[in-house]
Coordinates of C-alpha atoms in Angstrom, one line a residue:
M23 CA 10.0 -7.1 -10.7
K24 CA 12.7 -4.7 -11.4
F25 CA 15.8 -5.1 -9.3
A26 CA 16.3 -2.1 -7.1
I27 CA 19.8 -1.8 -6.1
T28 CA 20.2 0.9 -3.6
T29 CA 23.7 1.2 -5.2
L30 CA 26.4 -0.8 -6.6
T31 CA 30.1 -1.0 -6.6
F32 CA 31.5 2.4 -7.1
F33 CA 32.1 3.7 -10.5
F34 CA 31.6 7.3 -12.0
L35 CA 28.5 8.3 -13.7
I36 CA 27.3 11.2 -15.6
S37 CA 24.1 12.6 -14.6
L38 CA 20.9 13.9 -16.7
L39 CA 23.1 15.7 -19.0
Q40 CA 25.1 13.5 -21.2
A41 CA 28.8 14.6 -21.4
Q42 CA 32.4 13.9 -22.5
V43 CA 35.7 15.0 -21.0
M44 CA 38.9 15.7 -22.8
Y45 CA 42.3 16.6 -21.3
D46 CA 45.6 17.7 -22.7
F47 CA 48.6 16.9 -20.2
Q48 CA 52.2 16.1 -20.1
F49 CA 54.3 13.5 -18.1
N50 CA 57.8 12.2 -18.2
Q51 CA 58.9 8.8 -19.2
N52 CA 62.0 7.4 -17.5
R53 CA 64.4 6.0 -20.2
N54 CA 67.7 5.0 -18.7
S55 CA 67.6 7.5 -15.8
T56 CA 66.6 10.4 -18.4
A57 CA 63.2 12.0 -18.2
V58 CA 61.5 12.1 -21.8
S59 CA 59.0 14.9 -21.9
T60 CA 55.7 13.4 -23.2
K61 CA 52.4 15.0 -24.3
A62 CA 49.0 13.3 -24.4
F63 CA 45.4 14.1 -25.4
L64 CA 42.8 12.0 -23.6
R65 CA 38.9 11.8 -24.6
L66 CA 36.3 9.8 -22.6
D67 CA 32.5 9.6 -23.6
A68 CA 29.8 9.8 -20.9
N69 CA 30.5 6.1 -20.2
Y70 CA 34.1 6.8 -19.8
D71 CA 35.4 4.6 -22.7
G72 CA 37.8 6.5 -24.9
F73 CA 41.2 6.8 -26.4
M74 CA 44.3 8.6 -25.6
R75 CA 47.0 9.9 -28.0
I76 CA 50.8 10.1 -26.7
R77 CA 53.5 12.0 -28.6
Y78 CA 57.3 12.6 -27.9
Q79 CA 60.7 12.9 -29.4
H80 CA 62.5 9.5 -29.2
P81 CA 65.5 10.1 -26.9
L82 CA 68.1 8.7 -29.2
T83 CA 66.8 9.3 -32.9
N84 CA 65.0 12.8 -31.9
K85 CA 62.1 11.7 -34.2
L86 CA 58.5 12.0 -33.4
V87 CA 56.7 9.0 -31.9
L88 CA 53.0 9.0 -31.9
V89 CA 51.3 6.3 -29.9
G90 CA 47.5 5.3 -29.8
V91 CA 46.1 3.8 -26.7
D92 CA 42.5 2.6 -25.9
V93 CA 40.8 3.4 -22.6
A94 CA 37.9 2.1 -20.6
Q95 CA 36.6 2.2 -17.0
Q96 CA 38.0 -0.9 -14.8
I97 CA 35.6 -1.7 -11.9
I98 CA 37.1 -4.0 -9.4
A99 CA 34.3 -6.1 -7.6
T100 CA 35.1 -5.6 -3.9
S101 CA 32.9 -4.5 -1.0
P102 CA 31.5 -1.1 -1.6
E103 CA 32.4 0.2 1.8
A104 CA 36.3 -0.4 0.8
L105 CA 36.0 2.1 -2.2
K106 CA 36.5 5.7 -2.3
N107 CA 33.9 8.1 -3.5
D108 CA 36.4 10.4 -5.4
S109 CA 38.6 7.8 -7.4
V110 CA 38.3 6.0 -10.6
T111 CA 40.7 3.7 -12.5
L112 CA 40.9 3.4 -16.3
F113 CA 42.4 0.4 -18.0
L114 CA 44.7 0.8 -20.7
S115 CA 44.9 -1.5 -23.7
N116 CA 45.5 -1.8 -27.3
V117 CA 48.9 0.4 -27.2
R118 CA 50.0 0.9 -30.9
I119 CA 52.7 2.9 -32.6
L120 CA 51.1 5.1 -35.2
A121 CA 53.9 7.0 -36.3
G122 CA 57.6 6.6 -35.8
T123 CA 59.3 3.6 -34.0
D124 CA 60.2 3.0 -30.5
A125 CA 61.0 -0.6 -29.5
D126 CA 61.5 0.1 -26.0
L127 CA 58.2 1.9 -25.4
Q128 CA 56.5 0.8 -22.0
L129 CA 53.4 2.2 -20.5
P130 CA 51.7 1.3 -17.1
S131 CA 48.6 -0.5 -17.5
L132 CA 46.1 1.9 -15.5
L133 CA 45.4 5.6 -15.5
N134 CA 44.1 6.8 -12.0
G135 CA 41.9 9.8 -11.7
I136 CA 39.7 11.8 -9.2
Y137 CA 36.1 13.6 -9.6
K138 CA 37.3 17.1 -9.4
I139 CA 34.3 19.1 -8.0
T140 CA 35.7 22.5 -9.4
D141 CA 35.2 21.2 -13.0
S142 CA 32.6 18.7 -12.1
A143 CA 34.5 16.1 -14.3
F144 CA 36.9 13.6 -14.3
F145 CA 40.5 14.6 -13.5
P146 CA 43.4 12.4 -14.4
V147 CA 46.2 12.2 -11.9
A148 CA 48.8 9.4 -12.7
F149 CA 49.6 6.3 -14.6
V150 CA 50.5 3.1 -12.4
N151 CA 51.0 -0.5 -12.8
E152 CA 48.6 -3.0 -11.4
N153 CA 51.1 -4.0 -8.9
A154 CA 51.3 -0.3 -7.9
V155 CA 55.2 -0.4 -8.0
E156 CA 55.6 2.3 -10.6
K157 CA 53.7 5.4 -10.6
I158 CA 54.0 8.4 -13.2
A159 CA 52.4 11.6 -12.1
L160 CA 50.7 13.8 -14.6
Q161 CA 51.5 17.4 -15.1
N162 CA 49.8 20.5 -16.6
Q163 CA 46.5 18.9 -17.1
E164 CA 44.2 21.2 -19.2
L165 CA 40.5 20.4 -19.6
I166 CA 39.6 20.9 -23.2
R167 CA 36.4 22.1 -24.3
D168 CA 35.1 22.0 -27.9
S169 CA 35.9 25.6 -28.5
M170 CA 39.6 24.9 -27.6
L171 CA 39.9 22.1 -30.3
T172 CA 42.0 24.2 -32.7
E173 CA 43.4 22.6 -36.0
K174 CA 46.8 23.1 -34.4
L175 CA 46.0 21.1 -31.3
V176 CA 44.0 18.5 -33.3
L177 CA 46.9 17.9 -35.9
S178 CA 49.6 17.4 -33.4
Y179 CA 47.9 14.2 -32.4
F180 CA 45.8 13.3 -35.6
S181 CA 46.6 13.1 -39.4
P182 CA 44.3 15.2 -41.7
T183 CA 43.0 12.0 -43.2
E184 CA 41.8 10.7 -39.7
S185 CA 38.0 10.8 -38.9
F186 CA 38.6 12.7 -35.9
Y187 CA 40.0 15.7 -37.6
Q188 CA 37.7 15.1 -40.7
N189 CA 34.5 15.3 -38.3
L190 CA 35.8 18.6 -36.6
F191 CA 37.0 20.5 -39.8
N192 CA 35.6 19.0 -42.9
A193 CA 32.1 17.7 -41.9
G194 CA 30.3 18.9 -45.0
T195 CA 26.9 18.5 -43.7
R196 CA 23.8 19.4 -45.8
S197 CA 20.5 20.8 -44.4
L198 CA 17.5 18.5 -44.0
S199 CA 14.9 18.6 -46.8
G200 CA 11.5 20.1 -46.5
I201 CA 9.8 16.4 -46.0
E202 CA 12.6 15.6 -43.5
K203 CA 11.7 18.7 -41.4
N204 CA 8.2 17.7 -41.3
T205 CA 9.0 14.3 -39.6
R206 CA 7.7 14.0 -36.1
L207 CA 9.5 11.9 -33.3
I208 CA 6.4 10.6 -31.1
L209 CA 7.6 9.5 -27.8
L210 CA 5.4 7.7 -25.4
A211 CA 7.1 7.1 -21.9
V212 CA 5.8 5.0 -19.2
G213 CA 7.4 4.9 -15.7
N214 CA 6.2 3.6 -12.5
T215 CA 7.5 6.5 -10.6
N216 CA 5.2 6.0 -7.3
D217 CA 6.7 2.9 -6.6
K218 CA 8.3 2.9 -3.1
E219 CA 11.2 0.8 -4.2
I220 CA 12.2 1.7 -7.8
G221 CA 10.1 5.1 -8.1
L222 CA 12.9 7.5 -8.0
A223 CA 15.0 5.6 -10.4
C224 CA 12.2 5.3 -12.8
G225 CA 11.8 8.9 -12.5
K226 CA 15.3 9.5 -13.4
D227 CA 14.8 7.2 -16.4
I228 CA 11.9 9.0 -17.7
D229 CA 13.5 12.5 -17.3
R230 CA 16.6 11.4 -19.3
V231 CA 14.8 9.7 -22.1
V232 CA 12.4 12.9 -22.7
A233 CA 15.4 15.3 -22.1
E234 CA 17.4 13.4 -24.7
F235 CA 15.0 12.8 -27.5
R236 CA 13.8 16.5 -26.8
S237 CA 17.3 17.7 -27.4
I238 CA 18.1 15.6 -30.5
T239 CA 14.9 16.7 -32.4
S240 CA 15.5 20.2 -31.6
F241 CA 19.1 20.1 -33.0
M242 CA 17.8 18.2 -36.0
G243 CA 15.0 20.8 -36.6
I244 CA 12.2 18.2 -36.6
R245 CA 9.0 17.9 -34.4
F246 CA 8.8 16.5 -31.0
E247 CA 5.6 15.1 -29.3
A248 CA 6.0 13.4 -26.0
Q249 CA 3.4 12.0 -23.8
T250 CA 4.5 10.6 -20.2
I251 CA 2.3 8.2 -18.2
T252 CA 3.7 8.3 -14.7
G253 CA 2.5 9.1 -11.1
S254 CA -1.3 8.7 -10.4
A255 CA -1.8 8.4 -14.4
Y256 CA 0.1 5.2 -14.6
N257 CA -2.3 2.2 -15.1
K258 CA -3.0 -0.4 -17.8
L259 CA -5.9 1.4 -19.4
A260 CA -4.0 4.5 -19.8
V261 CA -1.2 2.7 -21.5
Q262 CA -3.7 0.9 -23.7
Y263 CA -5.7 3.9 -24.6
A264 CA -2.3 6.1 -25.4
I265 CA -1.0 3.2 -27.7
A266 CA -4.4 3.1 -29.5
K267 CA -4.3 6.8 -30.1
L268 CA -0.9 6.8 -31.8
T269 CA -1.4 8.2 -35.4
P270 CA 2.0 8.5 -37.0
S271 CA 2.7 9.1 -40.8
S272 CA 4.9 6.7 -42.6
N273 CA 7.5 9.5 -42.3
D274 CA 7.4 9.7 -38.4
I275 CA 9.3 8.0 -35.6
V276 CA 7.4 6.4 -32.8
I277 CA 9.2 5.4 -29.6
F278 CA 7.6 3.4 -26.9
Y279 CA 9.8 3.6 -23.6
Y280 CA 8.9 1.6 -20.5
S281 CA 10.6 1.8 -17.0
G282 CA 9.2 -0.2 -14.0
H283 CA 8.6 -3.7 -12.7
G284 CA 8.7 -6.7 -15.0
F285 CA 8.1 -10.3 -14.6
R286 CA 7.5 -13.5 -16.7
K287 CA 4.4 -15.8 -16.5
P288 CA 4.9 -19.3 -16.0
K289 CA 2.9 -20.5 -18.9
D290 CA 4.2 -18.0 -21.6
N291 CA 7.5 -19.1 -23.1
R292 CA 8.2 -16.0 -25.0
R293 CA 11.3 -14.1 -24.4
E294 CA 9.9 -10.7 -23.7
P295 CA 8.8 -9.8 -20.3
Y296 CA 5.4 -8.6 -19.0
I297 CA 5.5 -5.0 -17.8
D298 CA 3.6 -4.7 -14.5
L299 CA 0.9 -2.0 -14.5
R300 CA -0.7 -2.4 -11.3
T301 CA -1.6 1.0 -9.5
K302 CA -0.9 -0.7 -6.0
E303 CA 0.8 -3.9 -4.5
D304 CA -1.8 -6.6 -5.0
N305 CA -2.1 -10.0 -6.7
T306 CA -3.6 -8.5 -9.9
Y307 CA -0.3 -8.4 -11.8
M308 CA -1.4 -11.2 -14.2
V309 CA -4.3 -9.1 -15.5
N310 CA -2.8 -5.6 -15.0
S311 CA 0.3 -6.2 -17.2
L312 CA 1.0 -6.2 -21.0
N313 CA 3.7 -8.3 -22.8
L314 CA 6.6 -6.4 -24.5
A315 CA 6.2 -8.2 -27.7
D316 CA 2.5 -7.5 -27.8
I317 CA 3.2 -3.8 -27.5
Y318 CA 5.7 -4.0 -30.2
T319 CA 3.4 -5.7 -32.5
Q320 CA 0.6 -2.8 -31.7
V321 CA 3.1 0.0 -32.2
K322 CA 4.9 -1.5 -35.4
K323 CA 1.5 -1.8 -37.1
K324 CA 1.2 2.0 -36.9
G325 CA 3.5 2.0 -40.0
A326 CA 6.1 4.6 -38.7
R327 CA 9.4 4.8 -40.7
L328 CA 11.3 4.0 -37.4
T329 CA 9.8 2.3 -34.4
I330 CA 11.5 1.4 -31.2
V331 CA 9.8 -0.3 -28.3
L332 CA 12.1 -0.7 -25.2
G333 CA 11.4 -2.1 -21.8
D334 CA 13.7 -1.7 -18.8
C335 CA 12.4 -4.1 -16.2
C336 CA 13.2 -7.7 -14.9
N337 CA 12.4 -10.7 -17.0
T338 CA 12.1 -13.0 -14.0
L339 CA 9.3 -15.0 -12.3
V340 CA 7.4 -12.7 -10.0
E341 CA 8.3 -14.5 -6.9
A342 CA 12.1 -13.5 -7.3
T343 CA 13.2 -11.4 -4.1
N344 CA 14.8 -8.0 -4.4
A345 CA 18.2 -7.0 -2.6
E346 CA 19.7 -4.1 -1.1
S347 CA 23.4 -2.5 -1.1
P348 CA 24.7 0.7 0.4
N349 CA 24.9 3.7 -1.4
V350 CA 28.3 5.0 -2.8
I351 CA 27.6 6.6 -6.2
V352 CA 28.8 10.0 -7.4
T353 CA 27.6 11.7 -10.4
P354 CA 29.8 14.2 -12.3
K355 CA 28.4 16.3 -14.9
G356 CA 31.3 17.0 -17.6
F357 CA 30.5 19.0 -20.7
G358 CA 28.2 18.5 -23.4
V359 CA 28.7 17.0 -26.6
R360 CA 28.5 18.9 -30.3
R361 CA 26.2 16.7 -32.3
S362 CA 26.2 15.9 -36.0
L363 CA 23.4 16.5 -38.3
D364 CA 24.6 13.6 -40.7
N365 CA 24.9 11.1 -37.8
C366 CA 21.2 12.1 -36.4
R367 CA 20.0 11.7 -40.1
A368 CA 21.6 8.3 -40.6
L369 CA 20.0 7.0 -37.2
F370 CA 16.6 8.6 -37.4
L371 CA 15.9 9.7 -41.1
S372 CA 17.0 6.5 -42.8
P373 CA 15.1 5.8 -46.1
R374 CA 15.0 2.1 -45.1
K375 CA 12.0 1.5 -42.8
M376 CA 13.2 -0.1 -39.4
S377 CA 11.9 -1.2 -36.1
M378 CA 13.5 -2.5 -32.9
L379 CA 12.5 -4.4 -29.8
I380 CA 14.7 -4.1 -26.9
A381 CA 14.5 -5.5 -23.4
S382 CA 16.9 -4.7 -20.8
A383 CA 17.2 -8.2 -19.3
D384 CA 17.0 -11.7 -20.8
A385 CA 14.6 -14.3 -19.6
G386 CA 15.2 -15.3 -16.1
Q387 CA 17.4 -12.3 -15.4
K388 CA 16.8 -9.0 -13.3
A389 CA 17.3 -5.4 -14.5
T390 CA 19.5 -3.4 -12.3
S391 CA 18.9 0.2 -11.2
N392 CA 19.3 2.7 -8.4
D393 CA 18.1 6.1 -7.2
D394 CA 21.2 8.1 -8.4
L395 CA 21.8 6.5 -11.8
G396 CA 18.4 5.0 -12.7
S397 CA 18.3 1.9 -14.6
F398 CA 21.6 0.7 -15.9
F399 CA 20.6 -0.3 -19.3
S400 CA 18.6 3.0 -20.1
Y401 CA 21.7 5.0 -18.8
F402 CA 24.2 3.3 -20.9
F403 CA 21.7 3.2 -24.0
I404 CA 21.1 7.0 -23.9
N405 CA 25.0 7.9 -23.2
T406 CA 25.9 5.5 -26.2
L407 CA 23.1 7.2 -28.3
D408 CA 24.3 10.7 -27.2
D409 CA 27.9 9.8 -28.1
A410 CA 27.0 8.2 -31.4
V411 CA 25.3 11.4 -32.7
S412 CA 28.2 13.5 -31.7
I413 CA 30.7 14.9 -34.2
Y414 CA 33.4 12.5 -33.0
K415 CA 31.6 9.6 -34.1
K416 CA 31.0 8.3 -37.8
N417 CA 28.9 5.8 -39.5
M418 CA 27.2 4.9 -36.4
T419 CA 24.4 2.1 -36.5
W420 CA 21.5 1.3 -34.1
E421 CA 23.1 -2.2 -34.1
G422 CA 26.5 -0.7 -32.9
I423 CA 24.6 1.5 -30.2
L424 CA 22.7 -1.2 -28.9
S425 CA 25.7 -3.8 -28.8
N426 CA 27.6 -1.2 -26.9
A427 CA 25.0 -0.5 -24.3
Q428 CA 24.5 -4.1 -24.2
R429 CA 28.1 -4.8 -23.5
L430 CA 28.6 -2.0 -20.8
T431 CA 25.4 -2.9 -19.0
K432 CA 26.6 -6.8 -18.8
Y433 CA 30.0 -5.5 -17.6
R434 CA 28.7 -3.1 -15.0
A435 CA 26.3 -5.8 -13.8
S436 CA 29.2 -8.4 -13.4
K437 CA 31.0 -6.0 -11.5
T438 CA 28.1 -5.4 -9.0
Y439 CA 27.0 -7.0 -6.0
C440 CA 23.2 -7.6 -5.9
D441 CA 23.1 -8.6 -2.2
K442 CA 25.2 -9.3 0.8
P443 CA 27.3 -11.0 1.7
Y444 CA 30.0 -9.7 -0.7
E445 CA 30.8 -13.0 -2.7
Q446 CA 30.8 -14.6 -6.0
K447 CA 27.3 -16.0 -5.8
N448 CA 25.7 -12.5 -5.4
I449 CA 27.3 -10.7 -8.4
C450 CA 24.6 -9.6 -10.7
S451 CA 24.0 -11.1 -14.1
Q452 CA 22.2 -8.9 -16.6
L453 CA 22.4 -9.3 -20.5
P454 CA 20.1 -6.9 -22.4
Y455 CA 18.8 -8.1 -25.8
Y456 CA 17.4 -6.8 -28.8
N457 CA 16.1 -7.5 -32.3
V458 CA 16.4 -4.9 -35.3
F459 CA 14.1 -5.7 -38.2
F460 CA 14.4 -4.0 -41.7
E461 CA 11.5 -3.9 -44.2
R462 CA 12.4 -5.0 -47.8

């Protein structure tokens, strides 16, 4: 069964539309009782991973110092009741000097921010140390939209040879060929939206997946065909019939997506879960189910250029029980991301035939979800894909996307209590797994 978390330990999440946030701001470094005026540029993707560039004039040499910093969300495993709904902490790591020299550079380890309702986005507030002794307030925070990324602003933090600059100003994208434009992306999305426990989360998943692939295909200028099996139409025969009716050409893309309950059969040692396609709560799950590996085999035989089969469901014995937690999630919106046709082409129109079998939880594990977020893995997969096809990325691969979504899901689950009391034994464990196959 899918593991229905009513909610989880607090962290900021982006809603249906994927997003990024960028800020330009100032702060003062304290050097021997002298305030050193410092500027910074922050970019976060929809998963609140990102980077920061910091620039200032060295107080002794008066020469420019440019610093790079990696930024990621830090989640503290504590009681949800103790967490604030309007605050978020980002962890700073891999601090490195990119230009100039400064042997005395010391940055606090955390960046605190809030969810600013007026901008529907993360708003950076202050640097702090983990011991909370030192605090550096930020000044003149300006939310940067794509249209504000002028060459002058970008060059103040990046060199002309860096990919961030190149992707913005020297992309050199070529248009799709006639054959490429005739490609269809065929999406079959199945969700148990009527389930009283996880139905709302499944609905979020289906809406997000359909919206993402519709948006990508519209941007690319290729054809999009979507069929959803949800609500009263949800049953095993409907799914079997829809799979049988798939007729892609060798140039097309086929994606099968499932969000709902899943389980393992005691005498089936395969790693993949069974998807539960019952129309009501009874004991027919052994019959009214399909194994994800069997679905992959059937869809793969259709011969599409790219085949993706993804199941977001539990992978435990059906007797496993569900747990509940109080609701504390907030979902800011942020701003949309400009896409790169070259990145989309590399992922969806590769001349090398490819297929993927993806499960949100490994054998013996539960898949986590909640009504605000939807399913954890689906959320991070779509957000990571959305960022991968943006102009801010280069040379992205499906393996990289899946690895990142896997990492984020594992990390978020490990900082989430699946049940009360809030103690170590009740922290979730979820590790998605995937296989990517190439035809010779």
